[in-house]
mmCIF file of C-alpha atoms in Angstrom:
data_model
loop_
_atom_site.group_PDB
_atom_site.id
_atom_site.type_symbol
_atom_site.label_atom_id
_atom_site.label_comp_id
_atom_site.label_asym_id
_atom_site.label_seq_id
_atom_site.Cartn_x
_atom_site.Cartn_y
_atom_site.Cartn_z
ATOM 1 C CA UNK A 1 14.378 -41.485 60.679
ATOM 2 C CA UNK A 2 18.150 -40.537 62.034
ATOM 3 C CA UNK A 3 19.321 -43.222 59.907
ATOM 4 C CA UNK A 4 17.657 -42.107 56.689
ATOM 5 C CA UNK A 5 18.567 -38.369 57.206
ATOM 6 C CA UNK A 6 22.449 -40.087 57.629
ATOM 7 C CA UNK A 7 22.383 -41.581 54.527
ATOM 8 C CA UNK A 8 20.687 -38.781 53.066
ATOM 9 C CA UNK A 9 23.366 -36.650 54.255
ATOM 10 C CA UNK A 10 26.267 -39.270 53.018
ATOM 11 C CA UNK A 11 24.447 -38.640 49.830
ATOM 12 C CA UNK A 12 24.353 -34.756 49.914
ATOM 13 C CA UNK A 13 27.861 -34.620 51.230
ATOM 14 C CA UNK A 14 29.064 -36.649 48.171
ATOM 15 C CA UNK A 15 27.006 -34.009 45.700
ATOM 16 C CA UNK A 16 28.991 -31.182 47.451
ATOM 17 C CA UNK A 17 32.367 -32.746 47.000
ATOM 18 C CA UNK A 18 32.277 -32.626 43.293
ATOM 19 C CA UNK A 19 31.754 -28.728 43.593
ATOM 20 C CA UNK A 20 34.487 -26.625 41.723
ATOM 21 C CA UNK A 21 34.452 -24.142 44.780
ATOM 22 C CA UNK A 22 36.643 -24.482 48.033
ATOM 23 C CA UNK A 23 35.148 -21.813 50.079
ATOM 24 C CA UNK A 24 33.573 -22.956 53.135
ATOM 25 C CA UNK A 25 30.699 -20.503 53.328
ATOM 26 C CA UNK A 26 29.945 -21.376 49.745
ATOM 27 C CA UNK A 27 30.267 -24.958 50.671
ATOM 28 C CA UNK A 28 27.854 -24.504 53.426
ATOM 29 C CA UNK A 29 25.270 -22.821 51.106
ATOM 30 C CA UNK A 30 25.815 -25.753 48.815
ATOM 31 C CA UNK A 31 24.866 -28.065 51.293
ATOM 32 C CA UNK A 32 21.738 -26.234 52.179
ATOM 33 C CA UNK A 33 20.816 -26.615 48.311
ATOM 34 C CA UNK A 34 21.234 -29.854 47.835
ATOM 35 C CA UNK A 35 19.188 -30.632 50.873
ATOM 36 C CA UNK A 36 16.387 -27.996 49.328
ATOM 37 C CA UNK A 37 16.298 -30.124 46.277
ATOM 38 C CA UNK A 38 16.204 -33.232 47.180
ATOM 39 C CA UNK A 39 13.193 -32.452 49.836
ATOM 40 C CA UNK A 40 11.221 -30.539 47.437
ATOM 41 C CA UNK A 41 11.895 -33.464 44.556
ATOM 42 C CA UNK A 42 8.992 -35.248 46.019
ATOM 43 C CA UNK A 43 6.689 -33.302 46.880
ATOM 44 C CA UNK A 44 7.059 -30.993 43.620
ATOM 45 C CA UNK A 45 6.832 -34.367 41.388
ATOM 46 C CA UNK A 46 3.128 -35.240 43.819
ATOM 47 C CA UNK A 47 1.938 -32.290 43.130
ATOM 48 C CA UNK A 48 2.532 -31.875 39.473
ATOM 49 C CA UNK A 49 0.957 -34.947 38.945
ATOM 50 C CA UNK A 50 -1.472 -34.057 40.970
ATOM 51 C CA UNK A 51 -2.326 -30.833 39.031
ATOM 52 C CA UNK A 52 -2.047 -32.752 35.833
ATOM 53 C CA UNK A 53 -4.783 -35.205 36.998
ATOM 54 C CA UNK A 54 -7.512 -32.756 37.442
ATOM 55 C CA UNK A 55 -6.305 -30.928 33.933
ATOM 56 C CA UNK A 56 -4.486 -27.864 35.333
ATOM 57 C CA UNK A 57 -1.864 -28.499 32.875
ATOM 58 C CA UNK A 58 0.019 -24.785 33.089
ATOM 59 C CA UNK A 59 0.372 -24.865 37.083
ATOM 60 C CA UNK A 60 1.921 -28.904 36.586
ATOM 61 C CA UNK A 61 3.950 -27.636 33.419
ATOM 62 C CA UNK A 62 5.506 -24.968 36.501
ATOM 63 C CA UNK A 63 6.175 -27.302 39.247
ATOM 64 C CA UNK A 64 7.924 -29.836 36.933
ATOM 65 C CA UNK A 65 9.726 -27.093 35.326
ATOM 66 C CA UNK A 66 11.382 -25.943 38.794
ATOM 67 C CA UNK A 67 11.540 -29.451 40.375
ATOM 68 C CA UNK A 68 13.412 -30.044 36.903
ATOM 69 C CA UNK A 69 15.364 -27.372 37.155
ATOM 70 C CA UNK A 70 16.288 -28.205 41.160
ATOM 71 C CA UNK A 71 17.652 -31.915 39.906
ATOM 72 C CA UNK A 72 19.326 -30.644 36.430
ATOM 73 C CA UNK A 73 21.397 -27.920 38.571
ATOM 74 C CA UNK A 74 22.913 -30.915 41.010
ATOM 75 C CA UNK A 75 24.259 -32.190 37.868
ATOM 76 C CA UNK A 76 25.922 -28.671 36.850
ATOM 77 C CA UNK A 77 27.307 -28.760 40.582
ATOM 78 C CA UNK A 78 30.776 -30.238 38.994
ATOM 79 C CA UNK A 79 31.001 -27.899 36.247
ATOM 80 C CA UNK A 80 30.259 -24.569 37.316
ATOM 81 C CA UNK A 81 32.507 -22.248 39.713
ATOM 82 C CA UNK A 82 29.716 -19.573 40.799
ATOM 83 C CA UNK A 83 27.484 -22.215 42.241
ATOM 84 C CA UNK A 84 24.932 -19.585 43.967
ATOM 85 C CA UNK A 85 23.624 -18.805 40.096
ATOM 86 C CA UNK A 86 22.279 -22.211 40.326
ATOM 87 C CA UNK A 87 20.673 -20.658 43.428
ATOM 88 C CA UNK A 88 19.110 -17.272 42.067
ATOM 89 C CA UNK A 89 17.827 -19.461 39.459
ATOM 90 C CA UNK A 90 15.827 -21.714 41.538
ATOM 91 C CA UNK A 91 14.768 -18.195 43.316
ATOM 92 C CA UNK A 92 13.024 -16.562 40.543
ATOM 93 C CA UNK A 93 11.543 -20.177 39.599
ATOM 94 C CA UNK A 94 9.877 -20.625 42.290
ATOM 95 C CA UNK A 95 8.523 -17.120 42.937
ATOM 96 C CA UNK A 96 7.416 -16.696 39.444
ATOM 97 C CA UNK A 97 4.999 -20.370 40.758
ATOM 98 C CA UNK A 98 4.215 -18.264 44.098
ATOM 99 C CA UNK A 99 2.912 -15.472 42.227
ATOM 100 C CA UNK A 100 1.319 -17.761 39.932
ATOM 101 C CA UNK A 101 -0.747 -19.544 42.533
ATOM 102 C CA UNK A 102 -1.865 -16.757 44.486
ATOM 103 C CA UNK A 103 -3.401 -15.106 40.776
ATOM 104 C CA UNK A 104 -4.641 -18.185 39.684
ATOM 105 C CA UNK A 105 -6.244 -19.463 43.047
ATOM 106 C CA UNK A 106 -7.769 -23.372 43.261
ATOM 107 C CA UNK A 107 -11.664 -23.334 44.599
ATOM 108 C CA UNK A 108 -10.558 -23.326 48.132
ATOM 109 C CA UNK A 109 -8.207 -20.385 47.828
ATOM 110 C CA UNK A 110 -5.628 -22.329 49.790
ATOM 111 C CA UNK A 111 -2.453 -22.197 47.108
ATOM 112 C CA UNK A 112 -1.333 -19.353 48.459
ATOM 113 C CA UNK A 113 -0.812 -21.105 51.673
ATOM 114 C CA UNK A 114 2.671 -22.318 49.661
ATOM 115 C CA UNK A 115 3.644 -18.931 49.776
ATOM 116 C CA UNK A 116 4.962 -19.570 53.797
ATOM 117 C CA UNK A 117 7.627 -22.480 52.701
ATOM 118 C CA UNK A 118 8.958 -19.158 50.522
ATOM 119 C CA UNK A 119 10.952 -17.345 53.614
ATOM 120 C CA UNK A 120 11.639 -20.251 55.488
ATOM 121 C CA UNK A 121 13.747 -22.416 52.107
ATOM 122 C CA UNK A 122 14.944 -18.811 50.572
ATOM 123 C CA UNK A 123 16.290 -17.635 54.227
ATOM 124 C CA UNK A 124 18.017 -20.777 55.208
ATOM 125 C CA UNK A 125 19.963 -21.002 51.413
ATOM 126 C CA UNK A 126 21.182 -17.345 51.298
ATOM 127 C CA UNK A 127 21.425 -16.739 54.834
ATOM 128 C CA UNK A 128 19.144 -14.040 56.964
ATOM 129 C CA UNK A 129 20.082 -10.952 55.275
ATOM 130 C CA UNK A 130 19.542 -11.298 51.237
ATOM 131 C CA UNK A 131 17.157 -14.030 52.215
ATOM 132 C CA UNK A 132 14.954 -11.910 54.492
ATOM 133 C CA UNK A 133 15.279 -9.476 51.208
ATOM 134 C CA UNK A 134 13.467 -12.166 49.007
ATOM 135 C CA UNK A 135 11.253 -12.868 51.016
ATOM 136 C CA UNK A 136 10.020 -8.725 51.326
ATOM 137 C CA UNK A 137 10.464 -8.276 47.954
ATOM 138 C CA UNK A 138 7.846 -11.775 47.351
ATOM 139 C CA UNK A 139 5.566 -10.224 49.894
ATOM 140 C CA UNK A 140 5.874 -6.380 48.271
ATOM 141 C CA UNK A 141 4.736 -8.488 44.755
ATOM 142 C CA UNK A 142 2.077 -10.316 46.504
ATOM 143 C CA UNK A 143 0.543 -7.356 48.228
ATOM 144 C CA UNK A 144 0.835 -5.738 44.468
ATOM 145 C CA UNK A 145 -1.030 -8.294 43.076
ATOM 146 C CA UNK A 146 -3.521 -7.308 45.173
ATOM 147 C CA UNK A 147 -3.387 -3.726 45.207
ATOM 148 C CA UNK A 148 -3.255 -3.883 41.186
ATOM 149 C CA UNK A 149 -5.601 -6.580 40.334
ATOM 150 C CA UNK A 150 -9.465 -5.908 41.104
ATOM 151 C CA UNK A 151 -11.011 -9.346 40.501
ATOM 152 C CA UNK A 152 -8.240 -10.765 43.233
ATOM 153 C CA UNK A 153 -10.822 -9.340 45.756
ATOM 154 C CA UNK A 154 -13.402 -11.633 45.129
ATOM 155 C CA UNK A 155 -10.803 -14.456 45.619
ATOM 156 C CA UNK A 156 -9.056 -13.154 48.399
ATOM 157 C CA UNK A 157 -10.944 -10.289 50.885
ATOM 158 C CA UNK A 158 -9.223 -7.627 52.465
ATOM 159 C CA UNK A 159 -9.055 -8.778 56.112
ATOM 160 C CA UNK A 160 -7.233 -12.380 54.770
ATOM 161 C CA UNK A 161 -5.328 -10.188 52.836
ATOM 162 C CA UNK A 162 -3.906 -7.668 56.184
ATOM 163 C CA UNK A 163 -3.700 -11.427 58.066
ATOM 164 C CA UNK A 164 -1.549 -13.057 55.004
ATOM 165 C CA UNK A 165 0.553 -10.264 55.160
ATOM 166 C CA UNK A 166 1.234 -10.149 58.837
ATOM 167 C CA UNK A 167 1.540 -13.838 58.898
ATOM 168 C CA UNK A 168 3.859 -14.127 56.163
ATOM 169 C CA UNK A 169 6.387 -11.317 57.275
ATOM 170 C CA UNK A 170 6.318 -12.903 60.953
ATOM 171 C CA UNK A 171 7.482 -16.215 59.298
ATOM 172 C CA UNK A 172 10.119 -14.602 57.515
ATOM 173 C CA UNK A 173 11.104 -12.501 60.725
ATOM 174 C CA UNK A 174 11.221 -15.659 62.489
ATOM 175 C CA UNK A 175 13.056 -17.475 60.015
ATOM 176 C CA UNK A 176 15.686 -14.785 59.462
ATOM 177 C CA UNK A 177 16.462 -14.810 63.510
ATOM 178 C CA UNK A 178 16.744 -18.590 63.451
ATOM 179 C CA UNK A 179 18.903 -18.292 60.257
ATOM 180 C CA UNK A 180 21.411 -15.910 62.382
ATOM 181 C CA UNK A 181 21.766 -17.269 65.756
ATOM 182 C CA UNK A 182 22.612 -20.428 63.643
ATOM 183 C CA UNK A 183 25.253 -18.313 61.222
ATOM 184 C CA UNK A 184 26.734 -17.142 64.056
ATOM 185 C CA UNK A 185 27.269 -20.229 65.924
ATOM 186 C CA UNK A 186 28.439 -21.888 62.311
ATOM 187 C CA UNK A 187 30.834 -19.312 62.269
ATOM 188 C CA UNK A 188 32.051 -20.009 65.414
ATOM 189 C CA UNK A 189 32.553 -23.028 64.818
ATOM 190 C CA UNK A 190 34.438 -22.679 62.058
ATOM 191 C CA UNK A 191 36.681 -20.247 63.554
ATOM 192 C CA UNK A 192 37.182 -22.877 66.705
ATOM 193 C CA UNK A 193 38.130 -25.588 64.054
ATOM 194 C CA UNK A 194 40.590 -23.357 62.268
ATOM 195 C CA UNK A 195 41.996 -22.509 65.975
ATOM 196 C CA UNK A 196 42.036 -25.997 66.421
ATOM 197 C CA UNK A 197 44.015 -27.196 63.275
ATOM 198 C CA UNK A 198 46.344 -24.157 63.814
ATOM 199 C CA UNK A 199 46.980 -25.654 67.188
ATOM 200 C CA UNK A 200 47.332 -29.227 65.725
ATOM 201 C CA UNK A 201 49.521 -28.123 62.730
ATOM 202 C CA UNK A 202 51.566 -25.974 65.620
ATOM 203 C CA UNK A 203 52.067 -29.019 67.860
ATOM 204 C CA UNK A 204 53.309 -31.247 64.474
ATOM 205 C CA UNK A 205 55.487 -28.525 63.667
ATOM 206 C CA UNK A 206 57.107 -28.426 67.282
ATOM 207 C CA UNK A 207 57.110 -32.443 67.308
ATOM 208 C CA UNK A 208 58.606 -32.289 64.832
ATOM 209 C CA UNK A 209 61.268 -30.295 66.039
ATOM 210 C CA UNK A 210 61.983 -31.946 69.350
ATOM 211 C CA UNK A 211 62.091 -35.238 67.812
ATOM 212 C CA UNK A 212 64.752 -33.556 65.346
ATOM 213 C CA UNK A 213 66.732 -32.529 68.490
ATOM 214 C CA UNK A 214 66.733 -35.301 70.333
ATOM 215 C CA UNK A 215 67.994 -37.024 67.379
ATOM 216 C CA UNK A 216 70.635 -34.730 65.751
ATOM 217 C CA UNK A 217 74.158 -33.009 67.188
ATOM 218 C CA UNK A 218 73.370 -29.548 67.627
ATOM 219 C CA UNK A 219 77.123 -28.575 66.411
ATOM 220 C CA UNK A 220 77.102 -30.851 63.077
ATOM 221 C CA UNK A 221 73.484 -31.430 62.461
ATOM 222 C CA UNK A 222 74.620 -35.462 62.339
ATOM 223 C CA UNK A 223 72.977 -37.898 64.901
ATOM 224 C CA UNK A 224 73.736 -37.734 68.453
ATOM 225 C CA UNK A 225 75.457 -40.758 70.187
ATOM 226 C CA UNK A 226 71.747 -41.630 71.460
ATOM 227 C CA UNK A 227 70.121 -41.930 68.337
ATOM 228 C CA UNK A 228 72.569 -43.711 66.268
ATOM 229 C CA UNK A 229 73.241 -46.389 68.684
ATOM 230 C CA UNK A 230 69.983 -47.292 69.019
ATOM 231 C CA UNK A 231 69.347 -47.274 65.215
ATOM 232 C CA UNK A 232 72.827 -49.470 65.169
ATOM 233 C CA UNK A 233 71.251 -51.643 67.744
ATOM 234 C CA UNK A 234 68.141 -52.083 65.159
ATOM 235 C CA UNK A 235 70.064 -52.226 62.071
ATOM 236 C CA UNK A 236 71.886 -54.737 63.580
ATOM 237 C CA UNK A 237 69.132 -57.234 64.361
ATOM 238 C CA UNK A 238 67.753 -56.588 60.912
ATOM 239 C CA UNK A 239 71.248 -57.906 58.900
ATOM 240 C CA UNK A 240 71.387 -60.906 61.778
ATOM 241 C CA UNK A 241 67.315 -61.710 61.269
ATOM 242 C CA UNK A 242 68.156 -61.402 56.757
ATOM 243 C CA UNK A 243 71.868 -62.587 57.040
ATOM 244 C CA UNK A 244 73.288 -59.511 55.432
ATOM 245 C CA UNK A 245 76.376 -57.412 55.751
ATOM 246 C CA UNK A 246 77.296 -54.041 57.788
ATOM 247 C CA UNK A 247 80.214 -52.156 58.734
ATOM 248 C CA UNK A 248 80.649 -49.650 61.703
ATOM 249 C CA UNK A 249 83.595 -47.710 61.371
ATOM 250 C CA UNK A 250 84.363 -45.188 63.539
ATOM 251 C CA UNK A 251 86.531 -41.758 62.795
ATOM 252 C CA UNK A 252 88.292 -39.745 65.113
ATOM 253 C CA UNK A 253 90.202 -36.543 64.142
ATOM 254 C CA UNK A 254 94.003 -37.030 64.749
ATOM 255 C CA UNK A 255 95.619 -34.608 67.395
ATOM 256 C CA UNK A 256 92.453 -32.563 67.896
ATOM 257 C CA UNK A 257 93.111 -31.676 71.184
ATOM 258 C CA UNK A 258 96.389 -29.539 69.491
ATOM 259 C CA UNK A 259 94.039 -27.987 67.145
ATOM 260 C CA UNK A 260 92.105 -26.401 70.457
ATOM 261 C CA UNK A 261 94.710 -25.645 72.152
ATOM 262 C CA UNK A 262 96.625 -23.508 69.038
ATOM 263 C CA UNK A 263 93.958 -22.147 67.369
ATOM 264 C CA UNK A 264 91.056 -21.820 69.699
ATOM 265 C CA UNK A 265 87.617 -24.023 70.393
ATOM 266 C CA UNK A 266 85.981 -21.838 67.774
ATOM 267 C CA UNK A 267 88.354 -23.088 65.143
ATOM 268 C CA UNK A 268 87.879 -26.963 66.976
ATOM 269 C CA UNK A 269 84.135 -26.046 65.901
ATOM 270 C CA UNK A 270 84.844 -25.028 62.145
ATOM 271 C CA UNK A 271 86.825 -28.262 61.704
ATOM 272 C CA UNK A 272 84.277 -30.540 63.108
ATOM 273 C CA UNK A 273 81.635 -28.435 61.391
ATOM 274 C CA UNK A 274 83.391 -28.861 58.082
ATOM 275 C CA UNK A 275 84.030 -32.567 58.235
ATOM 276 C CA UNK A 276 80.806 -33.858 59.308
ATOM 277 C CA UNK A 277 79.750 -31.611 55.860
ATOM 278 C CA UNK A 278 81.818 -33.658 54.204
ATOM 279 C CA UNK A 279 80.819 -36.625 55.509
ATOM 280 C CA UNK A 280 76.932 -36.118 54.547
ATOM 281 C CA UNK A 281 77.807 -35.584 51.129
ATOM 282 C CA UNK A 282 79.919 -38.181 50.352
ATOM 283 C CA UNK A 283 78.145 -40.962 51.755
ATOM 284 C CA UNK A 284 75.072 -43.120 50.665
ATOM 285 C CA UNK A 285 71.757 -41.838 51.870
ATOM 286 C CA UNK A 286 70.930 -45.292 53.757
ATOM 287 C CA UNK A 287 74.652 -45.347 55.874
ATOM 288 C CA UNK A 288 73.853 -44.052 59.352
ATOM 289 C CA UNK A 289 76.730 -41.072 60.257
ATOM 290 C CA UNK A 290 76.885 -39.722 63.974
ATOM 291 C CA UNK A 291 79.371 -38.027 66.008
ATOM 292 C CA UNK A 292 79.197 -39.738 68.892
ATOM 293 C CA UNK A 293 81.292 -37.157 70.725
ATOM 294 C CA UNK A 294 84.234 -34.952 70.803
ATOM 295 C CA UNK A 295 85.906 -35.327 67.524
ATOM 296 C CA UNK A 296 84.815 -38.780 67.200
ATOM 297 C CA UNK A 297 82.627 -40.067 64.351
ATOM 298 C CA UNK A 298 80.565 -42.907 63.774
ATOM 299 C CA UNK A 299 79.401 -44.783 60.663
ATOM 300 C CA UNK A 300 77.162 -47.413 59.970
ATOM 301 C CA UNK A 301 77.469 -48.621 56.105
ATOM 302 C CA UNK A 302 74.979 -51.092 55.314
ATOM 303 C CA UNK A 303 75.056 -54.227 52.353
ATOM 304 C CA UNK A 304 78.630 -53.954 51.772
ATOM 305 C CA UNK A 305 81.474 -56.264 52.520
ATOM 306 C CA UNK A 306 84.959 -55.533 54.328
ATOM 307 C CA UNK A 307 86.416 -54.968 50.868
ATOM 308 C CA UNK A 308 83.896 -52.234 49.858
ATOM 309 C CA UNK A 309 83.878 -50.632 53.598
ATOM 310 C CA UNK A 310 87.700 -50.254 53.535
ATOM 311 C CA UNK A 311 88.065 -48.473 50.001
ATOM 312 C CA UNK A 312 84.618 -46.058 50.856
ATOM 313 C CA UNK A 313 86.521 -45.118 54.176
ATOM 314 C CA UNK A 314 89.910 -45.036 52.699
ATOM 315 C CA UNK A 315 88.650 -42.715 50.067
ATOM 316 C CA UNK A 316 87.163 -40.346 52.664
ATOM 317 C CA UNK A 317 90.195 -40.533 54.370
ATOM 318 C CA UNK A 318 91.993 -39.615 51.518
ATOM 319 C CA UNK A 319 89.517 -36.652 50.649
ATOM 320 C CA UNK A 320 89.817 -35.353 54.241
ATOM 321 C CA UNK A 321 93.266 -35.099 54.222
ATOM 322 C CA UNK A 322 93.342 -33.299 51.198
ATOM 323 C CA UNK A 323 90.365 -30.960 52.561
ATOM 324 C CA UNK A 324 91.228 -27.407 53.294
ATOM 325 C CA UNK A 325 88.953 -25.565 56.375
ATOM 326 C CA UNK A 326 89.119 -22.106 56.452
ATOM 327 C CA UNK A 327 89.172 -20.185 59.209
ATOM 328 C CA UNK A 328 89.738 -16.597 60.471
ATOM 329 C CA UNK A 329 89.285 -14.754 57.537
ATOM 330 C CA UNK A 330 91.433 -16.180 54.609
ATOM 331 C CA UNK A 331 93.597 -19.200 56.730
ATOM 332 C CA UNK A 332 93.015 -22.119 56.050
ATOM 333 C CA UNK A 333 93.832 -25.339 58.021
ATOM 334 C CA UNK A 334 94.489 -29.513 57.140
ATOM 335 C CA UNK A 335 93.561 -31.944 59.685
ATOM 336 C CA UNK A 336 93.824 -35.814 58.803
ATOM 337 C CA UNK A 337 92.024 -38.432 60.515
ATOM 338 C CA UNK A 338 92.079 -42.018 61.736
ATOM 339 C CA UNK A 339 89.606 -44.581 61.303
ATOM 340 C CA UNK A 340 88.980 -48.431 63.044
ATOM 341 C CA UNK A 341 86.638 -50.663 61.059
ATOM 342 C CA UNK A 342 84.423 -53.833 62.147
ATOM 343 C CA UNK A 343 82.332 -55.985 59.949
ATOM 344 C CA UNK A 344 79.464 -58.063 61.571
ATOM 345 C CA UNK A 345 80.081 -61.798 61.728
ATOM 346 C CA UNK A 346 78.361 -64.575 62.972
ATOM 347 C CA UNK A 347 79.900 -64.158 66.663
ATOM 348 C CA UNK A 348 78.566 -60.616 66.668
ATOM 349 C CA UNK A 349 75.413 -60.761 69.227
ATOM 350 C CA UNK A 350 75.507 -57.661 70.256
ATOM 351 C CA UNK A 351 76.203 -53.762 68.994
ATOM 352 C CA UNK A 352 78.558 -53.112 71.508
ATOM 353 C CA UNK A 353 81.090 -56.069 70.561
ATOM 354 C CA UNK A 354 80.657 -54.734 67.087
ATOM 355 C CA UNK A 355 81.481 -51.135 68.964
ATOM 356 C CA UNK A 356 84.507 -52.806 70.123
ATOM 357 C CA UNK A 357 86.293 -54.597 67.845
ATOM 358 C CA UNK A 358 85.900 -51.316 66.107
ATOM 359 C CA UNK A 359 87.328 -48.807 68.930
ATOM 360 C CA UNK A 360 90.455 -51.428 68.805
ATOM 361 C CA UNK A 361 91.162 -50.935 65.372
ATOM 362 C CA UNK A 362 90.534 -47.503 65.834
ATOM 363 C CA UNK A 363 93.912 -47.468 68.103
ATOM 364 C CA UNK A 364 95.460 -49.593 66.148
ATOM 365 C CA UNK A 365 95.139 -47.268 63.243
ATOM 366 C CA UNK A 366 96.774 -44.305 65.764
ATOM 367 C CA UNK A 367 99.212 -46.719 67.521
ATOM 368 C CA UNK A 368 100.704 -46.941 62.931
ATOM 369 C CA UNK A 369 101.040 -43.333 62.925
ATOM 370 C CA UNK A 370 97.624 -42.335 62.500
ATOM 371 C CA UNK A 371 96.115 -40.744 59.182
ATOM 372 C CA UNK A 372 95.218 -44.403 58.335
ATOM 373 C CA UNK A 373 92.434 -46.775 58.023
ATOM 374 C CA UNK A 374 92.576 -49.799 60.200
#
């Protein structure tokens, strides 16, 4: 039985998903529904077969009219925004068959006994206020039918009458309390998972952000030494494992220490500020940049050959040079730098030989005056 009501449920939850509407209390109703339909599908079809056996063609021409109606309106589920018409609909259906059973009773007066499934379907799809409504306004018709029509006294007597009535509003009473205590503790729930994905989109969110800080420089928003040494490292083991090229060159900003000392740190800041800027947007998007400290830069430059490193980094050598970094108002200041280059061969093992051979060109390019790529 748990196994059917899963699939059933698969089944149902696939109905719902097709619905125009994204409101969760609406989707909730909608769910109810479907399950309402698909119950009642069977036993409707029984009994208007049934009915049509014995000849009592109007009360089977009913029941397949609303089980019709119940299995046309999952099909309008995908097409129609307000989806709780489809709900009023089946409302009046069914109450209009109610209040045709109890006027035109069967020899054993029992079809009014239907009357009880009224409360407990009508509560549970529109929830215990409007449905607890229905079901007194079904009742207040009922009880008309008797007050109005004389010959329903010699189907029903009074006393079955006072106990239907009793009877029936207990069931709706009952059903409306059930109906709440469960509201409230759906609503709960839903307010616990919207804490909950709050929290979860919260935690992402400040993942996110620690990852971002233990990756990045908070001065120049490059990479810190950490991260770009071990993506270097990985990179590295990658071009060895496909046998293709990379270049680390690193960049250091000539006479930097002068630059404090005359102008200030702050201004120190502006210029290393303004160069790793510069260095963002004039590089490819796959070349690794870091400033591995001080005013010392890093750059990894992937798929290109000695040739192609040397005239990128010339060029941003050239373009730094040329780079004016204001500061104070309307000064500005020059700066040029120096830059060492190594190209992976086949003795490289390791990043840190790489790291080397780089750092000595590095000082060879200040040892030639500096301003220079080496």
């Amino acid at each position: 039985m748990l196994t059917l009501a899963k699939k059933i449920q698969h089944f149902v939850d696939l109905i719902v998903a097709k619905s125009l509407s994204h409101n969760e209390e609406e989707m909730f109703r909608l769910n109810h529904y479907v399950w309402i339909a698909l119950l009642m599908l069977p036993v409707a079809l029984c009994s208007g077969a049934y009915n049509a056996y014995i000849n009592n063609y109007a009360l089977a021409f009913l029941i397949i009219l609303f089980s019709g109606h119940m299995v046309g309106s999952l099909f309008l589920i995908p097409t129609i925004q307000k989806t709780y018409l489809l709900y009023h609909g089946a409302n009046l259906l069914y109450a209009f068959l109610i209040l045709f059973m109890v006027f035109h009773a069967d020899s054993e007066n029992s079809r009014i006994l239907w009357a009880y499934i009224y409360p407990i379907g009508i509560i549970f799809l529109f929830g215990h206020r409007l449905g607890f409504l229905w079901s007194c306004l079904l009742l207040g018709m009922i009880i008309g039918l008797f007050l109005v029509v004389p010959e329903i006294h010699t189907i029903y007597s009074i006393p079955f009458q006072v106990r239907f009535g009793i009877s029936y509003l207990v069931v709706a009473i009952i059903s409306s309390w059930v109906e709440y205590h469960g509201s409230r503790s759906h609503q709960a729930l839903l307010l616990e998972q919207k804490l909950l994905n709050e929290e979860i989109e919260q935690r992402k969110i400040l993942e996110h952000e620690l990852k971002r800080l233990a990756q990045t420089d908070p001065l120049t928003s490059l990479y810190n030494r950490g991260y770009f040494l071990e993506s270097a490292e990985k990179e590295l083991k990658r071009a060895q494992r496909y046998n293709t090229s990379i270049c680390l060159a690193i960049l250091d900003i000539d006479h930097f220490k002068n630059i404090n000392d005359t102008y200030g740190h702050p201004v120190g800041d502006v210029v290393l500020q303004a160069i790793a800027k510069h260095c963002l947007v004039n590089l490819r998007e796959t070349d690794l940049v870091a400033r591995l400290g001080g005013e010392e830069f890093a750059f990894l430059l992937l798929h290109v050959n000695e040739d192609e490193a040397r005239a990128k980094m010339e060029n941003l050598r050239q373009e730094i040079s040329e780079l004016k970094v204001p500061y104070d108002g309307e000064k500005t200041l020059s700066v040029t730098v120096s830059i060492g280059l190594a190209l992976l061969s086949s003795q490289t093992k390791r990043f840190d030989e790489l790291y080397i051979r780089a750092d000595e060109k590095l000082y060879q390019a200040k040892d030639a005056g500096r301003n220079c790529v080496r």
